[in-house]
């Protein structure tokens, strides 16, 4: 696996970017870009992707804002965080790095929101998307939902939010426990070798987290809502949904499946928020199928475009 690490400057944010196996890229094929969820980083995908794909295909990873090794500008504040801001930051970064090349975005959780948001804002770069446990509303359950609620309290919740981030930064036990709470079967998740590899890959980035920057991001996410615009999506969309996701409520997944035009939904039975480790074989098969479908549909429509 050949990896190039860079930082992309956009509106004062410096977003981490990985270009992997780029020597294998075909210029007439859409680039595949992976976007992680909150409290992870671009290095999440080094363990989360199926080994065959990770090691033998060209792919990219783009960071969410405020997630190390990404940095935020000194004036970053929660009032800036809305769907238009998310679009400008993520689309702008993709445009800089890929220079107009079409892209398939695969996003997990908040990365899934980012992919859907690119589609509702009609990004000229987007050929299709895969939303893995994505959401349309910043209202979550589980331990991540608890952090979101603390951030939504404003100055009253900020000290508690910061304390949770600080404890997690410095405790491997807390990091492991937090990650396991995202799964349906916690014991199976913790036993899976990919889970430990994922935590190892994230450790340096987790220790570098900036509680103030994350508070601003979480506070803004708590107000996000794009459900009323999902019908505007015009690109192929695949939704990966766990039946026992403790973070994204079933009601949100059902609304996505109902409102996104012609969405194709892959259901992961008895799986929570982390299908990469909870159902690795199913995830590998579903990802390959979704990417093949979007590539084929892109080539059928590209000549006419």
mmCIF file of N, CA, C and O in Angstrom, residues 8 10 15 35 62 83-101 103 105 114 117-119 121-126:
data_model
loop_
_atom_site.group_PDB
_atom_site.id
_atom_site.type_symbol
_atom_site.label_atom_id
_atom_site.label_comp_id
_atom_site.label_asym_id
_atom_site.label_seq_id
_atom_site.Cartn_x
_atom_site.Cartn_y
_atom_site.Cartn_z
ATOM 1 N N UNK A 8 -4.935 19.950 3.126
ATOM 2 C CA UNK A 8 -5.643 20.798 2.175
ATOM 3 C C UNK A 8 -6.104 22.051 2.903
ATOM 4 O O UNK A 8 -6.773 21.957 3.943
ATOM 5 N N UNK A 10 -8.501 25.186 3.223
ATOM 6 C CA UNK A 10 -9.788 25.670 2.736
ATOM 7 C C UNK A 10 -10.465 26.500 3.840
ATOM 8 O O UNK A 10 -10.721 25.997 4.926
ATOM 9 N N UNK A 15 -7.265 20.448 6.244
ATOM 10 C CA UNK A 15 -7.855 19.116 6.314
ATOM 11 C C UNK A 15 -6.850 18.064 5.863
ATOM 12 O O UNK A 15 -6.226 18.204 4.806
ATOM 13 N N UNK A 35 -14.740 9.347 3.830
ATOM 14 C CA UNK A 35 -14.805 10.369 4.882
ATOM 15 C C UNK A 35 -15.259 9.696 6.177
ATOM 16 O O UNK A 35 -16.301 9.038 6.214
ATOM 17 N N UNK A 62 -10.476 11.802 3.099
ATOM 18 C CA UNK A 62 -10.548 13.223 3.455
ATOM 19 C C UNK A 62 -11.037 13.340 4.886
ATOM 20 O O UNK A 62 -11.992 12.664 5.277
ATOM 21 N N UNK A 83 -25.245 23.319 7.094
ATOM 22 C CA UNK A 83 -25.064 22.464 5.920
ATOM 23 C C UNK A 83 -24.333 23.187 4.795
ATOM 24 O O UNK A 83 -23.556 22.578 4.064
ATOM 25 N N UNK A 84 -24.541 24.504 4.662
ATOM 26 C CA UNK A 84 -23.841 25.261 3.620
ATOM 27 C C UNK A 84 -22.348 25.302 3.892
ATOM 28 O O UNK A 84 -21.528 25.169 2.973
ATOM 29 N N UNK A 85 -21.987 25.465 5.168
ATOM 30 C CA UNK A 85 -20.568 25.465 5.551
ATOM 31 C C UNK A 85 -19.959 24.089 5.289
ATOM 32 O O UNK A 85 -18.852 23.993 4.725
ATOM 33 N N UNK A 86 -20.634 23.046 5.686
ATOM 34 C CA UNK A 86 -20.127 21.696 5.432
ATOM 35 C C UNK A 86 -19.893 21.489 3.939
ATOM 36 O O UNK A 86 -18.880 20.908 3.530
ATOM 37 N N UNK A 87 -20.833 21.960 3.140
ATOM 38 C CA UNK A 87 -20.676 21.803 1.684
ATOM 39 C C UNK A 87 -19.445 22.555 1.184
ATOM 40 O O UNK A 87 -18.638 21.996 0.429
ATOM 41 N N UNK A 88 -19.289 23.803 1.572
ATOM 42 C CA UNK A 88 -18.156 24.596 1.077
ATOM 43 C C UNK A 88 -16.823 23.965 1.464
ATOM 44 O O UNK A 88 -15.899 23.901 0.636
ATOM 45 N N UNK A 89 -16.727 23.516 2.700
ATOM 46 C CA UNK A 89 -15.458 22.951 3.172
ATOM 47 C C UNK A 89 -15.131 21.645 2.446
ATOM 48 O O UNK A 89 -14.022 21.465 1.920
ATOM 49 N N UNK A 90 -16.093 20.731 2.389
ATOM 50 C CA UNK A 90 -15.812 19.416 1.822
ATOM 51 C C UNK A 90 -15.700 19.478 0.301
ATOM 52 O O UNK A 90 -14.785 18.892 -0.292
ATOM 53 N N UNK A 91 -16.612 20.190 -0.355
ATOM 54 C CA UNK A 91 -16.528 20.328 -1.812
ATOM 55 C C UNK A 91 -15.251 21.063 -2.201
ATOM 56 O O UNK A 91 -14.566 20.664 -3.155
ATOM 57 N N UNK A 92 -14.936 22.129 -1.469
ATOM 58 C CA UNK A 92 -13.731 22.887 -1.790
ATOM 59 C C UNK A 92 -12.471 22.054 -1.674
ATOM 60 O O UNK A 92 -11.563 22.155 -2.509
ATOM 61 N N UNK A 93 -12.399 21.220 -0.633
ATOM 62 C CA UNK A 93 -11.225 20.355 -0.460
ATOM 63 C C UNK A 93 -11.127 19.337 -1.592
ATOM 64 O O UNK A 93 -10.037 19.092 -2.140
ATOM 65 N N UNK A 94 -12.255 18.729 -1.954
ATOM 66 C CA UNK A 94 -12.254 17.752 -3.052
ATOM 67 C C UNK A 94 -11.851 18.416 -4.370
ATOM 68 O O UNK A 94 -11.099 17.843 -5.172
ATOM 69 N N UNK A 95 -12.354 19.614 -4.590
ATOM 70 C CA UNK A 95 -12.043 20.322 -5.833
ATOM 71 C C UNK A 95 -10.556 20.638 -5.921
ATOM 72 O O UNK A 95 -9.930 20.475 -6.973
ATOM 73 N N UNK A 96 -9.982 21.066 -4.804
ATOM 74 C CA UNK A 96 -8.538 21.363 -4.786
ATOM 75 C C UNK A 96 -7.705 20.135 -5.082
ATOM 76 O O UNK A 96 -6.772 20.181 -5.874
ATOM 77 N N UNK A 97 -8.026 19.042 -4.433
ATOM 78 C CA UNK A 97 -7.176 17.869 -4.529
ATOM 79 C C UNK A 97 -7.375 17.104 -5.829
ATOM 80 O O UNK A 97 -6.424 16.550 -6.379
ATOM 81 N N UNK A 98 -8.609 17.037 -6.324
ATOM 82 C CA UNK A 98 -8.909 16.206 -7.490
ATOM 83 C C UNK A 98 -9.028 17.010 -8.778
ATOM 84 O O UNK A 98 -9.195 16.432 -9.849
ATOM 85 N N UNK A 99 -8.978 18.340 -8.655
ATOM 86 C CA UNK A 99 -8.925 19.243 -9.818
ATOM 87 C C UNK A 99 -10.025 18.959 -10.842
ATOM 88 O O UNK A 99 -9.770 18.812 -12.033
ATOM 89 N N UNK A 100 -11.245 18.827 -10.339
ATOM 90 C CA UNK A 100 -12.395 18.660 -11.218
ATOM 91 C C UNK A 100 -12.752 17.229 -11.564
ATOM 92 O O UNK A 100 -13.770 16.985 -12.215
ATOM 93 N N UNK A 101 -11.931 16.276 -11.152
ATOM 94 C CA UNK A 101 -12.228 14.870 -11.431
ATOM 95 C C UNK A 101 -13.484 14.438 -10.679
ATOM 96 O O UNK A 101 -13.732 14.854 -9.549
ATOM 97 N N UNK A 103 -16.062 12.134 -8.504
ATOM 98 C CA UNK A 103 -15.751 11.428 -7.267
ATOM 99 C C UNK A 103 -16.958 10.641 -6.774
ATOM 100 O O UNK A 103 -18.103 11.058 -6.934
ATOM 101 N N UNK A 105 -18.155 9.417 -3.171
ATOM 102 C CA UNK A 105 -17.858 9.640 -1.757
ATOM 103 C C UNK A 105 -18.478 8.528 -0.925
ATOM 104 O O UNK A 105 -19.686 8.252 -1.045
ATOM 105 N N UNK A 114 -21.983 14.096 5.346
ATOM 106 C CA UNK A 114 -21.237 14.950 4.422
ATOM 107 C C UNK A 114 -21.466 14.538 2.973
ATOM 108 O O UNK A 114 -21.597 15.391 2.079
ATOM 109 N N UNK A 117 -24.958 15.534 2.014
ATOM 110 C CA UNK A 117 -25.007 16.985 1.923
ATOM 111 C C UNK A 117 -24.381 17.491 0.621
ATOM 112 O O UNK A 117 -24.869 18.444 0.014
ATOM 113 N N UNK A 118 -23.308 16.845 0.179
ATOM 114 C CA UNK A 118 -22.737 17.180 -1.131
ATOM 115 C C UNK A 118 -23.775 16.965 -2.230
ATOM 116 O O UNK A 118 -23.867 17.751 -3.176
ATOM 117 N N UNK A 119 -24.570 15.908 -2.077
ATOM 118 C CA UNK A 119 -25.564 15.589 -3.101
ATOM 119 C C UNK A 119 -26.726 16.581 -3.100
ATOM 120 O O UNK A 119 -27.186 16.991 -4.170
ATOM 121 N N UNK A 121 -26.622 19.624 -2.253
ATOM 122 C CA UNK A 121 -26.113 20.902 -2.757
ATOM 123 C C UNK A 121 -25.619 20.783 -4.204
ATOM 124 O O UNK A 121 -25.045 21.721 -4.746
ATOM 125 N N UNK A 122 -25.839 19.621 -4.790
ATOM 126 C CA UNK A 122 -25.551 19.379 -6.209
ATOM 127 C C UNK A 122 -24.086 19.660 -6.561
ATOM 128 O O UNK A 122 -23.788 20.383 -7.509
ATOM 129 N N UNK A 123 -23.186 19.051 -5.781
ATOM 130 C CA UNK A 123 -21.760 19.165 -6.092
ATOM 131 C C UNK A 123 -21.500 18.691 -7.521
ATOM 132 O O UNK A 123 -21.910 17.593 -7.905
ATOM 133 N N UNK A 124 -20.826 19.518 -8.288
ATOM 134 C CA UNK A 124 -20.533 19.174 -9.682
ATOM 135 C C UNK A 124 -19.548 18.021 -9.795
ATOM 136 O O UNK A 124 -19.377 17.439 -10.867
ATOM 137 N N UNK A 125 -18.905 17.670 -8.681
ATOM 138 C CA UNK A 125 -17.896 16.603 -8.695
ATOM 139 C C UNK A 125 -18.501 15.227 -8.447
ATOM 140 O O UNK A 125 -17.903 14.211 -8.788
ATOM 141 N N UNK A 126 -19.688 15.185 -7.846
ATOM 142 C CA UNK A 126 -20.203 13.946 -7.283
ATOM 143 C C UNK A 126 -20.823 13.035 -8.341
ATOM 144 O O UNK A 126 -21.774 13.407 -9.024
#
